[in-house]
Coordinates of N, CA, C and O in Angstrom, one line a residue:
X286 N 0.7 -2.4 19.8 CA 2.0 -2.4 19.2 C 2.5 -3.8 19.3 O 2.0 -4.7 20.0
X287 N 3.4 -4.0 18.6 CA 3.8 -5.6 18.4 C 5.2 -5.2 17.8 O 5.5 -4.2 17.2
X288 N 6.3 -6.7 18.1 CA 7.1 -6.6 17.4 C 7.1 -7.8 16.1 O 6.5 -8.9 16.0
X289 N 7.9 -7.3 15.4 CA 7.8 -8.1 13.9 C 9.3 -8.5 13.5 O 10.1 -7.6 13.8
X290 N 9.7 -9.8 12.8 CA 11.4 -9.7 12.5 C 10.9 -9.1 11.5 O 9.8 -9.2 10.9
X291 N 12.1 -8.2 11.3 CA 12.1 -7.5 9.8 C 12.8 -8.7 8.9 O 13.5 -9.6 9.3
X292 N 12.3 -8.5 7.6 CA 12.9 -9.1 6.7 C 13.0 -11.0 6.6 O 14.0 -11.6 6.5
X293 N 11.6 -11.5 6.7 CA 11.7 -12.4 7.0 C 11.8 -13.4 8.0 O 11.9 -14.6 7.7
X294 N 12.0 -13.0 9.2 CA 12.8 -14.3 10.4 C 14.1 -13.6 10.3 O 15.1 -14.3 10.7
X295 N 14.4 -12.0 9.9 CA 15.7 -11.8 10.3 C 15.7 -12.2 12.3 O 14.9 -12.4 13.2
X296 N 17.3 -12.0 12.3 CA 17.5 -12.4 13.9 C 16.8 -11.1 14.7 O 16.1 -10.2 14.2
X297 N 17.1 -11.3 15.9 CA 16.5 -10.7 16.7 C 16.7 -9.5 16.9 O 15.6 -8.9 17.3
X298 N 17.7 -8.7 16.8 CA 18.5 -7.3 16.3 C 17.6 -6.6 15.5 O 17.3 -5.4 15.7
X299 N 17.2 -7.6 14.3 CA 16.4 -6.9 13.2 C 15.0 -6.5 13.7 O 14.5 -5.5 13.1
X300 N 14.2 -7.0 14.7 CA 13.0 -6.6 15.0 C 12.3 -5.2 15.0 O 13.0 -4.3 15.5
X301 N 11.0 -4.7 14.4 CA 11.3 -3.8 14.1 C 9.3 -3.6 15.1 O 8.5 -4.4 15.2
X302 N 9.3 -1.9 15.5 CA 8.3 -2.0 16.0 C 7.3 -1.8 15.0 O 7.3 -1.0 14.0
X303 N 6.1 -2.8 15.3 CA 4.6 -2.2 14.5 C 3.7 -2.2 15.4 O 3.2 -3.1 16.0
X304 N 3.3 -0.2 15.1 CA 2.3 0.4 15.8 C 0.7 -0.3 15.4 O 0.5 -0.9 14.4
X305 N -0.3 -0.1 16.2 CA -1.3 -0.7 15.4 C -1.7 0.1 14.7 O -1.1 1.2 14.8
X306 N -3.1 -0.1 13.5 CA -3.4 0.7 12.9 C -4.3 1.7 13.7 O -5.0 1.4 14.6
X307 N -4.1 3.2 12.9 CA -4.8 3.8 13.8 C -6.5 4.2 13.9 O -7.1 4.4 12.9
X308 N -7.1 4.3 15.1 CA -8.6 4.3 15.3 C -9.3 4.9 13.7 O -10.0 4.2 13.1
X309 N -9.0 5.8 13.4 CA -9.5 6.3 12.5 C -9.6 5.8 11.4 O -10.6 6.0 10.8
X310 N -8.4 5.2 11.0 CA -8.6 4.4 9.8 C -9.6 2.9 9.9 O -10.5 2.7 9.1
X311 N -9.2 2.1 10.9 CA -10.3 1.1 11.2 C -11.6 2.0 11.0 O -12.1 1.7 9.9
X312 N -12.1 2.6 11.4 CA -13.5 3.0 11.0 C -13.6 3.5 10.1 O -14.6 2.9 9.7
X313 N -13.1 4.4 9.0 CA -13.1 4.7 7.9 C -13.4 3.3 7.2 O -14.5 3.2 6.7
X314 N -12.4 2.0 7.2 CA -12.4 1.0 7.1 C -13.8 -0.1 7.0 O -14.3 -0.8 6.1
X315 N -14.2 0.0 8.4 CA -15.6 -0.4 8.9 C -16.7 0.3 8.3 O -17.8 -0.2 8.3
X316 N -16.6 1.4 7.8 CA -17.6 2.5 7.2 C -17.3 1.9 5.7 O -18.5 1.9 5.2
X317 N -16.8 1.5 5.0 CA -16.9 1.1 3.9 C -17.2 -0.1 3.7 O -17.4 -0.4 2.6
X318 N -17.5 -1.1 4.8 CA -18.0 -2.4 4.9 C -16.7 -3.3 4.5 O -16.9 -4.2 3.7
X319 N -15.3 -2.9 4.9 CA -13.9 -3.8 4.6 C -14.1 -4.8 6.3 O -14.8 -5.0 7.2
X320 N -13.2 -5.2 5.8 CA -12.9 -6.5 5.9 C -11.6 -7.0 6.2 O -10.7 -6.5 5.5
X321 N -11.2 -8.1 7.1 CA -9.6 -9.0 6.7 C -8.6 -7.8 6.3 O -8.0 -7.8 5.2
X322 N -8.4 -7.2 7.0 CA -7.5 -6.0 7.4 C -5.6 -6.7 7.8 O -5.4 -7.0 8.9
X323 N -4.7 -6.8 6.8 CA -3.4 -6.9 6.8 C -2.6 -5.9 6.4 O -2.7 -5.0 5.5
X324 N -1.5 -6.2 7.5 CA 0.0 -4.8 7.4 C 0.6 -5.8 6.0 O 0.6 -7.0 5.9
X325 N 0.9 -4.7 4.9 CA 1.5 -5.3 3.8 C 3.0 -5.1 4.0 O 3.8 -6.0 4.2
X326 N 3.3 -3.6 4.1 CA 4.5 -3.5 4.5 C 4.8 -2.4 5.8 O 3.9 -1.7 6.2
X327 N 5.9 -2.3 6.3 CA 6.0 -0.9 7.1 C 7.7 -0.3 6.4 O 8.7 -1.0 6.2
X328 N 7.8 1.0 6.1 CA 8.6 0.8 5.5 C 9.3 2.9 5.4 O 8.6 3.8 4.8
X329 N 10.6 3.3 5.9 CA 10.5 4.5 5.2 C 10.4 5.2 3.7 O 10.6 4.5 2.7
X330 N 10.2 6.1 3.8 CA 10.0 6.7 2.2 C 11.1 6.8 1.6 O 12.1 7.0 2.4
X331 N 11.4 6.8 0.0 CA 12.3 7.6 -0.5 C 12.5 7.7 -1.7 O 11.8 7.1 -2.6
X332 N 13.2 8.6 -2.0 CA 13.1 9.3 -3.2 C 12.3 8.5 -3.8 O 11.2 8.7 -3.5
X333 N 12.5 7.7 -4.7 CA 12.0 6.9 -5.6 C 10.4 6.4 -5.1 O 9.6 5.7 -5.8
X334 N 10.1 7.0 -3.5 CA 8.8 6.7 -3.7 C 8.1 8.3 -3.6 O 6.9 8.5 -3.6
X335 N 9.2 9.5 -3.6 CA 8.2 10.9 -3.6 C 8.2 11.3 -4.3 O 7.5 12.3 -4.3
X336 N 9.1 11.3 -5.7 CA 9.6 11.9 -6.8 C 8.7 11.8 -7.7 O 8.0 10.8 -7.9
X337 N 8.7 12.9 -8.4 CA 7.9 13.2 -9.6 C 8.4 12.1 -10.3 O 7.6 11.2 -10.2
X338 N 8.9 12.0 -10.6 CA 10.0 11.7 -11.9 C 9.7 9.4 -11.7 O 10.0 8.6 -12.6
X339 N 9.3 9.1 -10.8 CA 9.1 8.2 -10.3 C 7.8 7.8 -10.6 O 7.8 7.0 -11.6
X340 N 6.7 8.2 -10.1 CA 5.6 8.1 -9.5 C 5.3 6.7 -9.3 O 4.8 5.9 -10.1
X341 N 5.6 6.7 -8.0 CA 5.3 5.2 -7.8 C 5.6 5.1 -6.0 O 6.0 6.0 -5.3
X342 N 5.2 3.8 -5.6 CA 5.4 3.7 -4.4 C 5.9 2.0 -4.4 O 5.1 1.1 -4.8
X343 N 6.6 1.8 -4.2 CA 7.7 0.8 -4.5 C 7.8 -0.6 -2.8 O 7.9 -0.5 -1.6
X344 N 7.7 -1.2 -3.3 CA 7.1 -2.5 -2.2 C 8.0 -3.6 -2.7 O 7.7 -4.4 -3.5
X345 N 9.4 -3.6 -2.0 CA 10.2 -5.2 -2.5 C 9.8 -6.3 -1.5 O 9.7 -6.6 -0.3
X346 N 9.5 -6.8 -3.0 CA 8.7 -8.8 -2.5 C 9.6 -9.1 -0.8 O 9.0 -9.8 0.0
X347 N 10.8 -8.7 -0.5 CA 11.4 -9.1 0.6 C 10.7 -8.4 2.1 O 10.6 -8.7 3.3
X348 N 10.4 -7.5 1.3 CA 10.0 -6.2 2.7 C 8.4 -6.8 3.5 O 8.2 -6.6 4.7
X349 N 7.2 -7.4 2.4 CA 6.2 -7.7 2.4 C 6.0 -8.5 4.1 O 6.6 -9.4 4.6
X350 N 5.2 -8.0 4.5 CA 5.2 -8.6 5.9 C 3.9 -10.2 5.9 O 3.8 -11.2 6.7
X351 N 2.7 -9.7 4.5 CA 1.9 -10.7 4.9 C 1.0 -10.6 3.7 O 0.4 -9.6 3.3
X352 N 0.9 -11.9 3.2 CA 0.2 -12.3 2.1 C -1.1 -10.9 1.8 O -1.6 -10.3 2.7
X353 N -1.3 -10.8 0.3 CA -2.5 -9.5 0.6 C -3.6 -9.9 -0.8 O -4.8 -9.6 -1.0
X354 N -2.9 -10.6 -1.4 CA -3.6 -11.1 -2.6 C -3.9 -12.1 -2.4 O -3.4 -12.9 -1.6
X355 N -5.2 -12.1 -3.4 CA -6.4 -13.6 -3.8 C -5.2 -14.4 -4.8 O -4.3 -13.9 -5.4
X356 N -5.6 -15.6 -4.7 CA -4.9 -16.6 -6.2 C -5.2 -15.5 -7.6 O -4.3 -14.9 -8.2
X357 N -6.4 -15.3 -7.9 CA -6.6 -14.7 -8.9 C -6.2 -13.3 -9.3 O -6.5 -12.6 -10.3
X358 N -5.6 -12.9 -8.3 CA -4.8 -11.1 -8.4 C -3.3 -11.2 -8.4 O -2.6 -10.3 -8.7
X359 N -2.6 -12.9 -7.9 CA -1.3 -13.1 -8.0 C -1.3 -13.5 -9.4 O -0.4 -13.0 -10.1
X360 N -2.2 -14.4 -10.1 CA -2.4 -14.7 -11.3 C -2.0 -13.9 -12.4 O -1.2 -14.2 -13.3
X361 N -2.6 -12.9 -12.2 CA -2.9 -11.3 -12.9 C -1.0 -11.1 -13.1 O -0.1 -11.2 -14.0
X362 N -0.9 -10.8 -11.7 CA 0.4 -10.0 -11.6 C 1.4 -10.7 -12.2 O 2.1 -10.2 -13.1
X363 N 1.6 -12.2 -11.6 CA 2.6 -12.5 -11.9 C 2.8 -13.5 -13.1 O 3.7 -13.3 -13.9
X364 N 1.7 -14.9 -13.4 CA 1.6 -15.2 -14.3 C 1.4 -14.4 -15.5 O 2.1 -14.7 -16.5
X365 N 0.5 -13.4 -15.5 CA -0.1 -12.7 -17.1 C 0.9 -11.5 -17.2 O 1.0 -10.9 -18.3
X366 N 1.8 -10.9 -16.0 CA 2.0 -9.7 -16.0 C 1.3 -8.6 -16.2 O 1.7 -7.6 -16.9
X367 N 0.3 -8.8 -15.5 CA -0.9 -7.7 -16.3 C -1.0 -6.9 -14.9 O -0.6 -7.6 -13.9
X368 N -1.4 -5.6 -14.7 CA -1.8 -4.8 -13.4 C -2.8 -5.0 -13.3 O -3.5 -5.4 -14.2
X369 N -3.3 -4.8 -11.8 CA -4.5 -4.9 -11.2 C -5.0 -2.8 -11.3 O -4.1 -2.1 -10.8
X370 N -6.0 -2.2 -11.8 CA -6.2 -1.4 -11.9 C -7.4 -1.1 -11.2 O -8.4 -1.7 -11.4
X371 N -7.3 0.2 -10.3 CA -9.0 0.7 -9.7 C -8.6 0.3 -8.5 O -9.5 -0.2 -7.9
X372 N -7.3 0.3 -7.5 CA -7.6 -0.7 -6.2 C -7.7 1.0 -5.7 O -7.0 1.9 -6.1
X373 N -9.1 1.1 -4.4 CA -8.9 2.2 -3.8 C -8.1 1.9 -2.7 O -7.9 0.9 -1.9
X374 N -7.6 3.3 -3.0 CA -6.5 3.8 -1.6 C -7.0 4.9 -0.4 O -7.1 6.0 -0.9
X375 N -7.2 4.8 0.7 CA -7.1 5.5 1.6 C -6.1 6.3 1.5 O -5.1 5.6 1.5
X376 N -5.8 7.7 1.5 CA -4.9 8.4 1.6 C -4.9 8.7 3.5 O -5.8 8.5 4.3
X377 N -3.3 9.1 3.8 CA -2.6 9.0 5.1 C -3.6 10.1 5.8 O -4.0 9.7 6.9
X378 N -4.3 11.3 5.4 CA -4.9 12.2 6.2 C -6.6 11.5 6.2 O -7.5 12.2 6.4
X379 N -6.8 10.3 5.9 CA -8.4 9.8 5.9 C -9.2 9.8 5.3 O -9.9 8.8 4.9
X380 N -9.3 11.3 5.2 CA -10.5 11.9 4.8 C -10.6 11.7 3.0 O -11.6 12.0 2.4
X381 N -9.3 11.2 2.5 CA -9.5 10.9 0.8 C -9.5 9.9 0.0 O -8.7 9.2 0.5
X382 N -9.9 9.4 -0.9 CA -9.2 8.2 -1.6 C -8.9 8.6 -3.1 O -9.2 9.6 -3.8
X383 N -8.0 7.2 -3.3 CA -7.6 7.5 -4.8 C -7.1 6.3 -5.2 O -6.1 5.7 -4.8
X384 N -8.2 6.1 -6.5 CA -7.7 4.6 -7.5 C -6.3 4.8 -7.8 O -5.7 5.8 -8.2
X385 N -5.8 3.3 -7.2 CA -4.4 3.5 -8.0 C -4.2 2.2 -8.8 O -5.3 1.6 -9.0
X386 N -3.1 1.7 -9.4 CA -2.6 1.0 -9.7 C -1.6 0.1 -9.4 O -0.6 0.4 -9.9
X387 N -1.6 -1.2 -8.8 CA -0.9 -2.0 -8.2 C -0.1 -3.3 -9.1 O -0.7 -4.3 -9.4
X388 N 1.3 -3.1 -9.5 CA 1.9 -3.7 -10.7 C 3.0 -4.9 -9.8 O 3.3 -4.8 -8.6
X389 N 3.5 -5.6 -10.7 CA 4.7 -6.1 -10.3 C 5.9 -6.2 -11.0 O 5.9 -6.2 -12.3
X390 N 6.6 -6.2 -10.5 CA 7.8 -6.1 -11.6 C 9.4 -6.7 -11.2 O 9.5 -7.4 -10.1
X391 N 10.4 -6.5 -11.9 CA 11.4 -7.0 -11.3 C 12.1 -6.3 -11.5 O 11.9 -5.7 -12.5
X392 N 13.3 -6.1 -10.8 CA 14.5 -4.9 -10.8 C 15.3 -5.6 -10.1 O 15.0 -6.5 -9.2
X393 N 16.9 -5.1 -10.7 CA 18.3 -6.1 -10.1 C 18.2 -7.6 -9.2 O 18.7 -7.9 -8.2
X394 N 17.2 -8.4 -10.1 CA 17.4 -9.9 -9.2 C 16.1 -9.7 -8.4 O 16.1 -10.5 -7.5
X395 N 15.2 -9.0 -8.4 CA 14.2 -8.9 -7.4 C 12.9 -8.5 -7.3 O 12.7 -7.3 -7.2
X396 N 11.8 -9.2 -7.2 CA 10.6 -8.6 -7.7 C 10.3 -7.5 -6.6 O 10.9 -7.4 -5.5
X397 N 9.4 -6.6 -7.0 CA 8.8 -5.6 -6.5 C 7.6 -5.3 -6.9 O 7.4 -5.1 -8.1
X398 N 6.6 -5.1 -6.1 CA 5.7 -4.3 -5.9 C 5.1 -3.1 -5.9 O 5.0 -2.5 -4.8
X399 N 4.6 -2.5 -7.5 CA 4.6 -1.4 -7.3 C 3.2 0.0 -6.7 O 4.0 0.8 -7.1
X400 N 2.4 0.5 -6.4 CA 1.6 1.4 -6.5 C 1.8 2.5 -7.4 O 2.7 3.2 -7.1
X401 N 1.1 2.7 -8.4 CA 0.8 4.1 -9.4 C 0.0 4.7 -9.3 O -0.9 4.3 -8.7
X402 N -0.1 5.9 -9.8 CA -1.2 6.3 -10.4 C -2.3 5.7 -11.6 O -1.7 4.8 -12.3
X403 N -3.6 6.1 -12.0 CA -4.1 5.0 -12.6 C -3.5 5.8 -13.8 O -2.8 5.0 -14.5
X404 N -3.4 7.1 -14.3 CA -2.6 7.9 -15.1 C -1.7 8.5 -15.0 O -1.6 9.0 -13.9
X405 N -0.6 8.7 -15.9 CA 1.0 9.3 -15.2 C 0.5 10.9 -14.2 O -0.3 11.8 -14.4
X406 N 1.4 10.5 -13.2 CA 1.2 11.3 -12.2 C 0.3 11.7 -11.5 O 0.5 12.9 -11.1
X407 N -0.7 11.0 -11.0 CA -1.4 10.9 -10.4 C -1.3 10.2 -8.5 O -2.2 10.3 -7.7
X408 N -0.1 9.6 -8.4 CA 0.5 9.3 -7.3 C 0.9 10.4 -6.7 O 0.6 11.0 -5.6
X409 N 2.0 10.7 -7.7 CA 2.8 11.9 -7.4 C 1.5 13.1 -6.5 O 1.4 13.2 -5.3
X410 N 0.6 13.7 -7.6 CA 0.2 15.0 -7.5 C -1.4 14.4 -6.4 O -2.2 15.1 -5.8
X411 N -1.4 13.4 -6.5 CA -2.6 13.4 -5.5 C -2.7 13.0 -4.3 O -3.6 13.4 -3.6
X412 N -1.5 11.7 -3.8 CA -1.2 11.5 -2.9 C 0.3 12.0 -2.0 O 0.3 12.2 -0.8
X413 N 1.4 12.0 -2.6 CA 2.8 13.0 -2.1 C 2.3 14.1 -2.2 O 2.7 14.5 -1.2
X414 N 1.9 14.9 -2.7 CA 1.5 16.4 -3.5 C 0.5 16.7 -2.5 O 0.9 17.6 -1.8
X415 N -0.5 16.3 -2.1 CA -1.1 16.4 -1.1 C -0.5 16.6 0.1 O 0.2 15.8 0.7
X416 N -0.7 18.4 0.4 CA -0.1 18.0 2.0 C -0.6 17.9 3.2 O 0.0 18.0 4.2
X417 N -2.0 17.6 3.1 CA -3.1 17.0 4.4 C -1.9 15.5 4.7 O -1.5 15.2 5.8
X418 N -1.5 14.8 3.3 CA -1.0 13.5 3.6 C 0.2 13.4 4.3 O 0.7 12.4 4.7
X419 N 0.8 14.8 4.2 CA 2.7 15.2 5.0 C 3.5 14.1 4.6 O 4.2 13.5 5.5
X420 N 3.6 13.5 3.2 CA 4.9 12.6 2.9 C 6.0 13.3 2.0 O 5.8 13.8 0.9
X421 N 7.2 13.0 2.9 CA 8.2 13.1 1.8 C 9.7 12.3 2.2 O 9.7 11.7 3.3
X422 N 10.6 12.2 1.6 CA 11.7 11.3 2.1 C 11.8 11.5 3.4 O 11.9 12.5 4.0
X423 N 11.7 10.1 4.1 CA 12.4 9.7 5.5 C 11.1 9.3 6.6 O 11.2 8.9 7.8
X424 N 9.6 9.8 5.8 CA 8.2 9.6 6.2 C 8.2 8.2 6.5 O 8.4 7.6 5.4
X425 N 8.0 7.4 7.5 CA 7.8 6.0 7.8 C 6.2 6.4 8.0 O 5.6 7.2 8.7
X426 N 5.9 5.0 6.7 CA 4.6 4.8 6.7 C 4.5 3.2 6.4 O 5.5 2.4 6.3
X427 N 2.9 3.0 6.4 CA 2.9 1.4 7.1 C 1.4 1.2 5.6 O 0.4 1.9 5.6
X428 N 1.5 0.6 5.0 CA 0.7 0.1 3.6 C -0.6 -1.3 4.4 O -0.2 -2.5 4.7
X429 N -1.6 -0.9 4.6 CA -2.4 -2.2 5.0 C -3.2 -2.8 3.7 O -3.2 -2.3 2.6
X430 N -3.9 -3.7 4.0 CA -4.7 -4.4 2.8 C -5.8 -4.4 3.4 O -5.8 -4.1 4.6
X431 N -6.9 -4.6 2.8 CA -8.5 -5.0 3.2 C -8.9 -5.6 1.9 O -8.3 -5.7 0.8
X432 N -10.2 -6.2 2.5 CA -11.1 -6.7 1.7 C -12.6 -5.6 1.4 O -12.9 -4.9 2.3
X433 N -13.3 -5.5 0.2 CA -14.8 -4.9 0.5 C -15.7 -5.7 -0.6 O -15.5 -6.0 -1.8
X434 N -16.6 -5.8 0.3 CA -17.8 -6.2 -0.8 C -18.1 -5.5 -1.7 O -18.2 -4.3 -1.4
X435 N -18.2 -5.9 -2.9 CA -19.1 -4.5 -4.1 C -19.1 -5.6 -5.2 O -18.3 -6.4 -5.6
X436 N -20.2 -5.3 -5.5 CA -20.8 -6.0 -6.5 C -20.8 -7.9 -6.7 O -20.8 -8.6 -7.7
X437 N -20.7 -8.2 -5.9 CA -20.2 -10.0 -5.5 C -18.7 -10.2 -5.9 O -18.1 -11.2 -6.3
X438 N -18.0 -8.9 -5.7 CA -16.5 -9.3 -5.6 C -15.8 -9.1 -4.4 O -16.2 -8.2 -3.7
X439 N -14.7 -9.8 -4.1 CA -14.4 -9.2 -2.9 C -13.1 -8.2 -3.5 O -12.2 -8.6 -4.4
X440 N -13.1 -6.9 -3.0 CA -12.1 -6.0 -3.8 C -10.9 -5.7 -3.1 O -11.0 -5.4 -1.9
X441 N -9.9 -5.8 -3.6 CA -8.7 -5.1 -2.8 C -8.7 -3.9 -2.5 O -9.4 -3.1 -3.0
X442 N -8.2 -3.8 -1.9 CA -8.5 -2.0 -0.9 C -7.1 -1.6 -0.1 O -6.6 -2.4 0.7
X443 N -6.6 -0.3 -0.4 CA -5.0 -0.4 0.6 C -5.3 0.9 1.4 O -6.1 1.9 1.1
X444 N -4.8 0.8 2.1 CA -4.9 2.0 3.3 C -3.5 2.6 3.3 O -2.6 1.7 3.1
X445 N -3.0 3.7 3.4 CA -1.2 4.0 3.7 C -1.4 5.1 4.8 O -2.1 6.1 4.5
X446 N -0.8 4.9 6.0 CA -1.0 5.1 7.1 C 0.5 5.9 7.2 O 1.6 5.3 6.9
X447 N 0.6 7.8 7.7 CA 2.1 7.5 7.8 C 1.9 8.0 9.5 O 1.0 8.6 10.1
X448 N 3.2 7.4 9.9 CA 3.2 7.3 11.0 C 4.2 8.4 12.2 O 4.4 8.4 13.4
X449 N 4.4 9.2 10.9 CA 5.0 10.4 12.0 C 3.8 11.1 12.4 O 3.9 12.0 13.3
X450 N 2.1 10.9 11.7 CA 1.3 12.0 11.9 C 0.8 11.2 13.0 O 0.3 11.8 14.0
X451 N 0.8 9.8 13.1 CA -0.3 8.7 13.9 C 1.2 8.6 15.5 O 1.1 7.7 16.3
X452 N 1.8 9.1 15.5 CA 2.4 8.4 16.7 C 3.4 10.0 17.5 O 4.1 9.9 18.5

């Protein structure tokens, strides 16, 4: 466990705890031949990340605890505005994954970071909908990054960890 300022170098008040990631996922991890393992964000759920009506999992550029992209995937996102599609996700119970979609975007003055489905609803019904994964508003979960070899690329890879199941 470690402490982290939330929000940048907020002051000291703001520190917020992060648990390590848990045993299981590291190996899951290590079993796929990943790699360069970073906390992207830690963060609770809400509506707007469990809602049908949503489907998405929503990451403000402020929240982001630690660089997770190559030049050429910031490139993508933010120069071309184009999504990064296919990034596998570890789902919170382990045992699943699921291609999602990783976009960026901007809302009131602010970029954000989004997760999708690679088709509408597919966040929704495969990873909230899932209830091996037990998310719904107020679920504090923690988004990590890896790296994996496959095919001479190195691929982005996200893990979502929630942490009322892990602690």
């Amino acid at each position: 466990m470690m402490m982290v300022d939330n929000q940048n170098g907020a002051s000291a008040a703001a520190q917020i705890v992060v648990p390590e990631l848990p045993a299981s996922f590291r190996n899951r991890i290590r079993g796929m031949g990943g790699s360069n393992v970073v906390l992207v964000i830690q963060k609770k759920l809400t509506q707007s990340d469990t809602g049908s009506q949503y489907d998405r999992f929503s990451m403000p550029e402020g929240q982001i605890m630690n660089d997770f992209l190559e030049a050429e995937e910031e490139e993508l996102l933010v120069d071309r505005n184009q999504p990064i599609h296919k990034v596998r996700l570890i789902h919170p119970c382990v045992s699943k994954m699921t291609n999602v979609t990783l976009r960026k975007g901007h809302m009131n003055n602010a970029s954000t970071y989004n997760l999708s489905g690679t088709w509408r609803g597919t966040w929704h019904k495969q990873v909230v909908g899932d209830s091996e994964n037990a998310l719904q508003d107020g679920t504090m979960v923690q988004l990590y990054a890896f790296r994996r070899r496959h095919k001479n690329i190195n691929e982005l890879c996200l893990a979502l960890v929630n942490l009322d199941i892990f602690n």
